[in-house]
């Protein structure tokens, strides 16, 4: 039994209804030819969070204008060649969809609307091309009217800002980060660590997407966009740093689980400070960092003396980074709470310059989505042209819309099928409104009273994520049928033809999507892994110093996306044993080694080249079905590089190279023994000890 609507759901539904009726009233007053399009647009752009509506409004308007201009130009130039016009419209829709899928920000709506707006204007207008300019202008006015009304109503009347929602997610993510840190320092089991890690990666990805809307929000949090992004950037680094600390602890603990005597006290102090949470002494972070700096200075002279020493040095460095990240996160959260837009003075300089909004992009899947749109449009148009079907325009419009709407899903078919089922369910309701109820009324207030019970009820279900798709399908069905009144075709034959056209278009979109790009969660998970491995191979293959172009943000995004897909796969895929965060660490350590190249000299450069060539070959050869271990020959390359690093003059780059090499060894060979010294270094260090 459906649950009673909450206050937020009821308020959202009433605001959406008010926006749609305002758009409809103004459209009637302006004498627009399709006023019900304005009503339907108001529902399409409505969202429970005001910031989401506002952030997309400008881009939706821009996309509509661009699409209308393109529609006018294409119709004027190609109306006498219907086959060519169909092909060009399909190419336009597919091309815009391709660009839209490669832009995971509010900007993507501009490209998507520029695409299917052409279909919405061109296909109905081919029967009367002389009026194409008036038709295009009217569509722009109707759609912009719906967008503006929805934006104004949701921004002015009881606006629900995303600030409280985003802050709630942020605080939950910070608590999860502290809990995961404590689990890692306490040596929790692998299952708990993986669960915490995947949850945090998913939370961070979701927050980063929400933050793209933050500058448009109605809450005061919109002024805190800069510290919010800086905080999320710091949390991005928590994943690889904490897994590195965790790994070094496992390596350094003795057979009885005991740490070296000089390491245990600082680890206990760090754990206590993190466990204190918001009640922790702000000065304690500085004392911990000073303590770790002294330990690092003591270790620096012998860091390259062997893998045991390198691992100790790497542990100290990573533990210091862990303390800095938690300190920065707490400081930035305090800045957000007080409304201070300035970043802390002690914030890592790289964190101030790091790439913003860097997401994983899949050009291949975007291209297949574009191909599905092109194939669907050309197929329906070919049938329309050959048969002369009077409702072919409705089918072609639906193909353009539905191949775009669900293209961001791994498998769009279930979403399109759901829309098809509820569009069919809307036909009796639509027929009742169109043929029985509305012809009885001749005033706008009565029209509002007539529509209110249905639209307000459906609006409540739109506010619920679990039922949003079903409710929107019903609203689309009713709104699309009511638009027949605009053209004076509110009779049974026109209704039947229009409904048939919609159903044929949705079915065609579903079939071509299934054929072109319907994939499962397991397939997507393997593809994500392969793309990440290829990027790591490309990083290792570089001869120069890689640019700071957001590799860590892209890899973190993939970790979050991979976690979601593994959950959807339900254990039916064999990639859940692969540690995507390990791949993130490998990539970051490869970058650090590349940056240390200038201080390694000729011999060190040659050793680094051999190692990176082996890393490149390994990640190119990886298969998500059978993830082979790294070849043993890489261990010898690592020993040679550590020897070369030890011979290099002391400097900060040399120390970072030791840390990165030790981390890379642990990532690729976690079970390799930590000998006290590589054989090539042992005589040298014995001589140094005697001296």
XYZ file of C-alpha atoms in Angstrom:
691
model
C 0.000 0.000 0.000
C 1.487 3.418 -0.908
C 2.619 5.414 2.077
C 1.137 8.805 2.874
C 3.012 11.741 1.307
C 5.491 13.578 3.470
C 5.371 17.353 3.788
C 8.385 17.758 1.469
C 6.796 15.524 -1.172
C 3.488 17.376 -0.999
C 5.176 20.782 -1.186
C 7.215 19.686 -4.208
C 4.118 18.341 -5.956
C 2.126 21.520 -5.319
C 5.000 23.720 -6.522
C 5.410 21.653 -9.679
C 1.684 21.851 -10.348
C 1.692 25.601 -9.740
C 4.638 26.043 -12.143
C 2.939 23.967 -14.840
C -0.349 25.845 -14.504
C 1.441 29.201 -14.555
C 3.249 28.183 -17.746
C -0.022 26.960 -19.261
C -1.874 30.194 -18.347
C 0.832 32.424 -19.818
C 1.033 30.267 -22.938
C -2.723 30.622 -23.442
C -2.448 34.357 -22.872
C 0.374 34.698 -25.409
C -1.586 32.708 -27.958
C 1.154 30.087 -28.355
C 0.132 27.209 -30.647
C 1.085 24.353 -28.250
C 0.515 25.662 -24.697
C 0.423 22.166 -23.180
C 4.087 21.782 -24.191
C 4.881 24.591 -21.763
C 2.955 22.736 -19.038
C 4.796 19.486 -19.721
C 8.200 21.221 -19.823
C 7.600 22.633 -16.330
C 7.257 19.078 -15.024
C 10.280 17.821 -16.931
C 12.622 20.424 -15.386
C 11.235 20.294 -11.830
C 13.373 18.766 -9.090
C 12.994 18.549 -5.295
C 16.256 20.518 -4.852
C 16.064 24.126 -6.023
C 19.760 24.291 -6.887
C 19.391 21.447 -9.371
C 16.553 23.255 -11.155
C 18.492 26.529 -11.309
C 21.799 25.002 -12.392
C 20.203 23.304 -15.387
C 17.870 26.153 -16.388
C 20.403 28.268 -18.298
C 21.813 25.251 -20.107
C 18.347 23.976 -20.990
C 17.442 27.326 -22.472
C 20.710 27.450 -24.420
C 20.197 23.922 -25.743
C 16.639 24.687 -26.792
C 17.675 27.831 -28.684
C 20.559 26.088 -30.464
C 18.374 23.106 -31.342
C 15.643 25.355 -32.720
C 18.088 27.260 -34.924
C 19.502 23.981 -36.228
C 15.981 22.677 -36.892
C 15.062 25.738 -38.950
C 18.275 25.578 -40.989
C 17.985 21.839 -41.674
C 14.327 22.024 -42.658
C 14.859 24.938 -45.029
C 17.838 23.272 -46.719
C 16.691 19.644 -46.863
C 12.886 19.528 -46.765
C 12.785 18.396 -50.409
C 15.106 15.462 -49.647
C 13.361 13.606 -46.790
C 15.849 10.730 -46.757
C 18.791 13.089 -46.414
C 16.938 15.189 -43.837
C 16.283 12.077 -41.726
C 19.956 11.093 -41.892
C 21.194 14.571 -40.975
C 18.760 14.859 -38.054
C 19.924 11.455 -36.817
C 23.554 12.544 -37.085
C 22.789 15.793 -35.251
C 20.959 14.033 -32.404
C 23.685 11.381 -32.134
C 26.492 13.938 -32.212
C 24.888 16.108 -29.526
C 24.248 13.027 -27.386
C 27.883 11.964 -27.752
C 29.132 15.345 -26.492
C 26.529 15.372 -23.707
C 27.701 12.017 -22.335
C 31.281 13.290 -22.222
C 30.308 16.241 -20.012
C 29.152 15.047 -16.598
C 28.202 18.541 -15.406
C 24.995 20.623 -15.745
C 26.396 21.736 -19.119
C 25.499 18.348 -20.561
C 21.825 19.324 -20.661
C 22.583 22.017 -23.234
C 23.994 19.441 -25.648
C 21.266 16.868 -25.033
C 18.452 19.380 -25.554
C 20.152 20.817 -28.615
C 19.985 17.281 -29.981
C 16.442 16.079 -29.430
C 14.888 19.561 -29.773
C 15.729 19.284 -33.478
C 13.632 16.114 -33.637
C 10.758 17.714 -31.732
C 10.614 20.594 -34.223
C 11.649 19.101 -37.558
C 9.507 15.969 -37.667
C 6.083 17.584 -37.021
C 6.985 20.497 -39.311
C 7.789 18.550 -42.481
C 4.112 18.550 -43.437
C 4.094 22.369 -43.361
C 7.685 23.505 -43.990
C 6.634 27.023 -44.976
C 5.854 27.747 -41.329
C 9.085 26.293 -39.938
C 10.355 29.611 -38.570
C 7.093 30.268 -36.730
C 7.058 26.661 -35.501
C 10.644 26.832 -34.250
C 10.049 30.163 -32.540
C 6.892 28.850 -30.895
C 8.692 25.740 -29.581
C 11.434 27.927 -28.103
C 8.873 30.180 -26.431
C 6.858 27.272 -25.057
C 9.844 25.359 -23.719
C 11.563 28.440 -22.274
C 8.293 29.452 -20.665
C 8.041 26.098 -18.904
C 11.697 26.292 -17.794
C 11.361 29.843 -16.475
C 8.130 29.146 -14.597
C 9.541 26.021 -12.949
C 12.769 27.813 -12.024
C 10.985 30.812 -10.520
C 8.449 28.787 -8.539
C 11.007 26.343 -7.115
C 13.448 29.165 -6.301
C 11.006 31.603 -4.691
C 8.280 29.555 -3.017
C 9.595 27.498 -0.092
C 12.881 26.709 -1.863
C 14.546 23.515 -0.737
C 18.261 24.136 -1.015
C 20.716 21.337 -1.442
C 22.863 22.827 1.332
C 21.417 20.727 4.193
C 21.398 17.602 2.023
C 24.991 18.098 0.874
C 26.215 18.952 4.383
C 24.521 15.840 5.726
C 26.294 13.696 3.132
C 29.568 15.483 3.843
C 29.361 14.915 7.598
C 28.438 11.278 7.038
C 31.422 10.868 4.710
C 33.750 12.454 7.291
C 32.457 10.085 9.963
C 32.921 7.157 7.589
C 36.470 8.358 6.870
C 37.291 8.465 10.575
C 35.782 5.041 11.161
C 37.641 3.548 8.220
C 40.879 5.118 9.443
C 40.408 3.606 12.893
C 39.565 0.209 11.366
C 42.739 0.398 9.271
C 44.984 1.393 12.182
C 43.454 -1.333 14.350
C 44.026 -4.003 11.689
C 40.376 -4.745 10.849
C 39.557 -7.631 8.537
C 39.705 -7.373 4.765
C 35.920 -7.497 4.308
C 35.367 -4.528 6.625
C 38.156 -2.552 4.964
C 36.822 -3.145 1.455
C 33.279 -2.285 2.529
C 34.385 0.983 4.147
C 36.574 1.865 1.177
C 33.899 1.252 -1.456
C 31.273 3.163 0.521
C 33.562 6.148 0.891
C 34.467 6.149 -2.805
C 30.780 6.067 -3.746
C 29.933 8.862 -1.284
C 32.720 11.059 -2.633
C 31.646 10.567 -6.239
C 28.046 11.451 -5.359
C 29.137 14.579 -3.465
C 31.352 15.751 -6.302
C 28.440 15.489 -8.731
C 26.158 17.397 -6.332
C 28.787 20.088 -5.819
C 28.644 20.954 -9.525
C 25.155 22.348 -8.790
C 26.201 24.164 -5.613
C 26.954 27.618 -7.131
C 23.299 27.765 -8.263
C 21.795 26.728 -4.927
C 19.350 28.838 -2.921
C 21.051 28.155 0.425
C 23.986 30.093 1.892
C 26.208 27.095 1.202
C 26.559 28.270 -2.406
C 29.181 30.781 -1.185
C 31.222 27.870 0.208
C 31.873 26.169 -3.127
C 35.642 26.727 -2.947
C 36.210 25.164 0.513
C 33.734 22.388 -0.327
C 35.750 21.423 -3.381
C 39.020 21.702 -1.470
C 37.651 19.412 1.260
C 36.553 16.833 -1.289
C 39.963 17.039 -2.961
C 41.627 16.213 0.337
C 39.248 13.314 0.915
C 40.129 11.997 -2.545
C 43.688 11.500 -1.322
C 42.532 9.734 1.827
C 41.735 6.580 -0.136
C 45.227 5.858 -1.517
C 47.033 7.247 1.541
C 45.079 5.197 4.058
C 45.345 1.994 2.041
C 49.101 2.664 1.857
C 49.321 3.103 5.651
C 47.300 -0.050 6.077
C 49.588 -1.998 3.776
C 52.792 -0.740 5.466
C 51.425 -1.713 8.870
C 50.849 -5.251 7.631
C 54.395 -5.350 6.232
C 56.083 -3.895 9.321
C 54.273 -5.847 12.006
C 56.298 -8.762 13.286
C 55.153 -12.387 13.505
C 53.221 -11.538 16.686
C 51.607 -8.441 15.206
C 53.887 -5.999 17.025
C 55.199 -2.831 15.422
C 58.805 -1.674 15.877
C 59.204 -0.011 19.255
C 59.797 3.477 17.813
C 56.711 3.308 15.593
C 54.078 2.052 18.034
C 53.793 5.220 20.215
C 53.238 7.615 17.323
C 50.678 5.266 15.805
C 48.794 5.086 19.116
C 48.857 8.878 19.453
C 47.557 9.280 15.901
C 44.769 6.824 16.547
C 43.734 8.638 19.706
C 43.646 12.005 17.942
C 41.484 10.684 15.092
C 39.162 8.856 17.521
C 38.552 12.133 19.388
C 36.822 13.516 16.301
C 35.404 17.020 16.683
C 36.557 17.115 20.329
C 40.220 16.673 19.393
C 42.750 19.345 20.353
C 43.446 21.388 17.184
C 47.099 21.739 18.224
C 47.563 17.980 18.492
C 47.854 17.624 14.707
C 50.862 19.958 14.685
C 52.550 17.978 17.465
C 51.951 14.699 15.633
C 53.365 16.135 12.402
C 56.450 17.401 14.261
C 56.954 13.967 15.845
C 56.705 12.273 12.441
C 59.094 14.829 10.924
C 61.724 13.898 13.499
C 61.250 10.195 12.796
C 61.504 10.907 9.075
C 64.746 12.846 9.530
C 66.227 9.916 11.463
C 65.206 7.476 8.722
C 66.089 9.618 5.681
C 69.801 8.739 5.675
C 69.163 5.003 5.453
C 65.792 4.999 3.619
C 67.309 3.389 0.524
C 69.387 0.890 2.485
C 66.942 -1.909 1.734
C 63.288 -2.726 1.427
C 62.737 -2.909 5.180
C 64.153 0.579 5.647
C 62.336 1.891 2.569
C 59.062 0.481 3.868
C 59.617 2.109 7.286
C 60.358 5.427 5.602
C 57.285 5.052 3.379
C 55.134 4.306 6.427
C 56.271 7.465 8.210
C 55.630 9.596 5.127
C 52.175 8.136 4.535
C 51.191 8.394 8.200
C 52.202 12.063 8.135
C 50.050 12.562 5.016
C 47.173 10.825 6.786
C 47.379 13.227 9.719
C 47.559 16.218 7.355
C 44.481 15.076 5.432
C 42.375 14.636 8.566
C 43.616 17.987 9.887
C 42.760 19.739 6.614
C 39.340 18.104 6.433
C 38.453 19.231 9.956
C 39.750 22.747 9.332
C 37.865 23.082 6.055
C 34.673 21.762 7.686
C 35.054 24.433 10.371
C 35.504 27.091 7.659
C 32.304 25.932 5.971
C 30.419 26.023 9.277
C 31.509 29.607 9.972
C 31.057 30.850 6.406
C 34.770 31.484 5.867
C 35.519 31.222 2.130
C 39.307 31.401 2.558
C 41.360 28.235 2.443
C 43.604 27.376 5.413
C 47.179 28.658 5.203
C 48.601 25.188 5.870
C 46.633 23.547 3.048
C 48.789 21.591 0.598
C 49.651 23.968 -2.300
C 48.802 21.228 -4.807
C 45.333 20.991 -3.290
C 44.781 24.660 -4.191
C 45.610 24.034 -7.861
C 44.165 20.580 -8.385
C 41.818 19.893 -11.297
C 38.142 20.551 -10.633
C 35.301 18.390 -11.838
C 37.550 15.731 -13.420
C 35.466 12.636 -14.096
C 35.884 9.311 -15.842
C 34.798 9.603 -19.480
C 33.974 6.662 -21.720
C 34.208 7.740 -25.357
C 33.399 4.253 -26.600
C 30.051 3.942 -24.822
C 29.171 7.529 -25.770
C 29.781 6.612 -29.419
C 27.579 3.507 -29.161
C 24.796 5.595 -27.602
C 25.067 8.044 -30.490
C 24.902 5.129 -32.926
C 21.706 3.872 -31.272
C 20.085 7.298 -31.688
C 21.128 7.492 -35.338
C 19.953 3.959 -36.130
C 16.606 4.413 -34.361
C 15.806 7.723 -36.047
C 16.751 6.564 -39.544
C 14.833 3.289 -39.130
C 11.598 4.967 -38.052
C 11.941 7.683 -40.675
C 12.475 5.093 -43.400
C 9.274 3.310 -42.354
C 7.474 6.680 -42.180
C 8.612 7.703 -45.670
C 7.824 4.319 -47.271
C 4.349 3.961 -45.761
C 3.255 7.601 -45.614
C 2.033 6.970 -42.046
C 0.339 10.099 -40.723
C 1.699 9.629 -37.185
C 5.252 8.831 -38.209
C 6.387 12.171 -36.801
C 5.283 11.134 -33.302
C 7.275 7.895 -33.539
C 10.385 9.710 -34.777
C 10.154 12.268 -31.956
C 9.875 9.517 -29.339
C 12.940 7.738 -30.698
C 14.963 10.958 -30.486
C 13.805 11.614 -26.928
C 14.159 8.120 -25.479
C 17.520 7.255 -26.972
C 18.801 10.415 -25.251
C 16.982 10.272 -21.906
C 18.419 6.951 -20.711
C 21.758 6.968 -22.513
C 23.766 7.507 -19.305
C 22.616 4.137 -17.896
C 24.707 0.975 -18.294
C 21.639 -0.728 -19.684
C 18.999 1.799 -20.799
C 16.544 -0.934 -21.823
C 14.901 -1.469 -18.373
C 14.293 2.275 -18.053
C 12.806 2.547 -21.546
C 10.707 -0.592 -20.928
C 9.380 0.906 -17.670
C 8.424 4.072 -19.531
C 6.714 1.961 -22.213
C 4.633 0.049 -19.662
C 3.431 3.169 -17.892
C 2.849 5.025 -21.149
C 0.503 2.186 -22.095
C -1.090 2.466 -18.649
C -1.654 6.188 -19.222
C -3.717 5.666 -22.390
C -7.093 5.093 -20.637
C -6.499 8.087 -18.363
C -5.405 10.221 -21.313
C -8.452 9.180 -23.335
C -10.752 10.016 -20.443
C -9.253 13.517 -20.114
C -9.045 14.242 -23.829
C -12.342 12.830 -25.043
C -14.649 13.077 -22.029
C -13.587 15.583 -19.394
C -11.881 18.506 -21.123
C -14.491 19.115 -23.852
C -16.946 19.896 -21.025
C -14.980 22.888 -19.683
C -14.512 26.303 -21.218
C -12.624 28.270 -18.546
C -9.069 28.097 -17.255
C -9.987 27.755 -13.534
C -12.122 24.731 -14.353
C -9.248 23.275 -16.393
C -6.953 23.667 -13.377
C -9.475 21.973 -11.081
C -9.844 19.197 -13.614
C -6.108 18.516 -13.866
C -5.238 18.996 -10.191
C -6.253 15.572 -8.757
C -4.184 13.632 -11.298
C -1.126 15.878 -11.551
C -0.805 16.635 -7.831
C -1.053 12.932 -6.999
C 1.519 11.983 -9.613
C 3.790 14.831 -8.448
C 4.065 13.187 -5.019
C 5.386 10.022 -6.660
C 7.792 12.044 -8.820
C 9.402 13.262 -5.578
C 10.163 9.642 -4.582
C 13.231 8.177 -6.329
C 11.713 4.691 -6.389
C 8.588 5.808 -8.273
C 9.814 8.854 -10.179
C 10.151 7.052 -13.539
C 6.685 5.533 -13.351
C 5.020 8.816 -12.393
C 6.856 10.803 -15.073
C 5.777 8.266 -17.704
C 2.147 8.810 -16.716
C 2.584 12.595 -16.789
C 4.228 12.364 -20.215
C 1.371 10.228 -21.503
C -1.335 12.574 -20.249
C 0.533 15.746 -21.277
C 1.328 14.396 -24.744
C -2.310 13.510 -25.333
C -3.546 16.892 -24.121
C -1.293 18.548 -26.685
C -3.629 17.155 -29.363
C -6.132 19.764 -28.212
C -3.634 22.442 -29.279
C -3.931 21.359 -32.898
C -7.666 20.852 -32.825
C -7.299 17.072 -33.232
C -8.882 16.021 -29.980
C -10.878 13.191 -31.553
C -10.645 9.445 -31.095
C -8.932 8.734 -34.423
C -6.222 11.353 -33.865
C -5.748 10.151 -30.290
C -5.355 6.540 -31.415
C -2.895 7.450 -34.172
C -0.834 9.664 -31.860
C -0.743 7.045 -29.095
C 0.277 4.382 -31.602
C 3.067 6.626 -32.863
C 4.367 7.167 -29.341
C 4.346 3.443 -28.584
C 6.074 2.566 -31.859
C 8.738 5.189 -31.185
C 9.413 3.957 -27.642
C 9.557 0.316 -28.784
C 11.967 1.232 -31.582
C 14.192 3.140 -29.155
C 14.205 0.112 -26.849
C 15.078 -2.335 -29.636
C 17.918 -0.325 -31.176
C 19.319 0.426 -27.716
C 19.296 -3.267 -26.863
C 21.106 -4.016 -30.106
C 23.715 -1.218 -29.889
C 24.634 -0.630 -26.264
C 22.671 -2.691 -23.769
C 25.315 -3.996 -21.355
C 25.225 -5.369 -17.831
C 26.894 -4.267 -14.605
C 29.547 -6.999 -14.883
C 30.512 -5.928 -18.400
C 30.711 -2.283 -17.310
C 32.856 -3.206 -14.315
C 35.356 -5.003 -16.540
C 35.383 -2.073 -18.948
C 36.093 0.376 -16.114
C 39.015 -1.746 -14.995
C 40.452 -1.986 -18.510
C 40.234 1.785 -19.020
C 42.028 2.387 -15.715
C 44.738 -0.136 -16.594
C 45.274 1.458 -19.977
C 45.701 4.864 -18.353
C 48.271 3.473 -15.911
C 50.133 1.880 -18.836
C 50.108 5.217 -20.642
C 51.484 6.982 -17.551
C 54.299 4.443 -17.233
C 55.130 4.751 -20.926
C 55.708 8.528 -20.766
C 59.260 9.803 -21.076
C 58.659 13.153 -19.434
C 57.028 14.271 -16.203
C 53.246 13.691 -16.353
C 51.075 16.760 -15.936
C 48.803 17.077 -12.926
C 45.668 16.591 -15.024
C 43.381 14.938 -12.501
C 44.489 11.299 -12.766
C 43.646 10.703 -9.110
C 40.172 12.244 -9.515
C 39.415 10.096 -12.554
C 40.641 6.953 -10.819
C 38.623 7.756 -7.693
C 35.568 8.297 -9.873
C 36.180 4.865 -11.393
C 36.482 3.338 -7.914
C 33.056 4.747 -7.015
C 31.502 3.661 -10.314
C 33.075 0.219 -10.008
C 31.747 -0.195 -6.456
C 28.204 0.556 -7.622
C 28.458 -1.907 -10.494
C 29.866 -4.684 -8.324
C 26.902 -4.207 -5.992
C 24.507 -4.431 -8.955
C 26.250 -7.548 -10.256
C 25.501 -9.272 -6.954
C 28.661 -11.378 -6.839
C 28.155 -12.798 -10.314
C 31.298 -11.128 -11.641
C 34.821 -12.226 -10.865
C 36.353 -8.750 -10.682
C 35.376 -8.082 -7.086
C 38.686 -9.577 -5.978
C 40.520 -6.820 -7.867
C 41.467 -3.817 -5.768
C 40.754 -0.702 -7.828
C 42.225 1.489 -5.083
C 45.471 -0.445 -5.491
C 45.454 0.621 -9.134
C 44.988 4.211 -8.013
C 48.048 3.883 -5.761
C 50.079 2.320 -8.577
C 49.292 5.216 -10.889
C 50.165 7.859 -8.284
C 53.466 6.122 -7.498
C 54.345 5.857 -11.187
C 53.819 9.622 -11.462
C 56.104 10.212 -8.449
C 58.843 8.057 -9.966
C 58.554 9.914 -13.264
C 59.020 13.206 -11.429
C 62.176 11.907 -9.727
C 63.811 11.066 -13.065
C 66.005 14.245 -13.212
C 67.902 13.373 -9.992
C 68.584 9.703 -10.787
C 71.392 10.172 -13.288
C 72.111 8.000 -16.300
C 72.169 4.665 -14.478
C 69.072 5.513 -12.454
C 67.239 6.701 -15.547
C 67.999 3.426 -17.333
C 66.819 1.394 -14.316
C 63.649 3.471 -14.088
C 63.050 2.976 -17.796
C 63.284 -0.810 -17.458
C 60.904 -0.813 -14.510
C 58.333 1.422 -16.196
C 58.515 -0.645 -19.373
C 57.686 -3.720 -17.319
C 54.815 -1.913 -15.576
C 53.480 -0.822 -18.963
C 53.591 -4.360 -20.351
C 51.934 -5.772 -17.231
C 48.970 -3.390 -17.236
C 48.481 -3.710 -20.967
C 48.303 -7.489 -20.622
C 45.872 -7.542 -17.696
C 42.500 -9.185 -18.216
C 39.519 -8.617 -15.942
C 38.525 -12.261 -16.430
C 41.901 -13.622 -15.320
C 43.910 -10.915 -13.520
C 47.439 -12.310 -13.763
C 49.973 -11.343 -11.059
C 52.813 -8.985 -11.900
C 55.789 -10.774 -13.507
C 58.568 -11.682 -11.091
C 61.093 -9.895 -13.293
C 59.739 -6.577 -12.030
C 61.210 -7.357 -8.597
C 64.702 -7.378 -10.083
C 64.007 -4.068 -11.832
C 62.891 -2.620 -8.518
C 66.067 -3.819 -6.791
C 68.170 -2.200 -9.520
C 66.266 1.079 -9.231
C 66.618 1.130 -5.447
C 70.376 0.694 -5.905
C 70.420 3.631 -8.320
C 68.370 5.774 -5.949
C 70.760 4.976 -3.107
C 73.661 6.243 -5.226
C 71.867 9.539 -5.993
C 72.706 12.644 -3.922
C 70.364 13.298 -0.969
C 67.428 15.566 -1.832
C 63.669 15.761 -1.461
C 63.056 14.182 -4.882
C 65.253 11.229 -3.913
C 63.235 10.661 -0.731
C 59.967 10.803 -2.663
C 61.356 8.272 -5.141
C 62.161 5.867 -2.279
C 58.635 6.212 -0.914
C 57.055 5.739 -4.346
C 59.207 2.723 -5.208
C 58.508 1.003 -1.896
C 54.804 1.696 -2.376
C 54.861 0.360 -5.931
C 56.583 -2.816 -4.758
C 53.997 -3.357 -2.039
C 51.139 -2.714 -4.480
C 52.366 -5.168 -7.108
C 54.041 -7.721 -4.803
C 52.301 -7.564 -1.420
C 53.669 -10.969 -0.404
C 57.294 -10.253 -1.296
C 59.652 -10.504 1.670
C 61.271 -7.360 3.050
C 64.943 -8.323 3.124
C 67.117 -6.080 5.213
C 69.170 -5.100 2.162
C 69.210 -5.937 -1.536
C 72.358 -7.949 -2.249
C 73.761 -5.189 -4.460
C 73.641 -2.678 -1.621
C 74.742 -4.784 1.322
C 78.555 -4.385 0.921
C 78.204 -0.640 0.411
C 76.163 -0.125 3.551
C 78.402 -2.394 5.604
C 81.302 -0.179 4.537
C 79.323 2.939 5.477
C 78.518 1.416 8.871
C 82.220 0.694 9.560
C 83.068 4.259 8.546
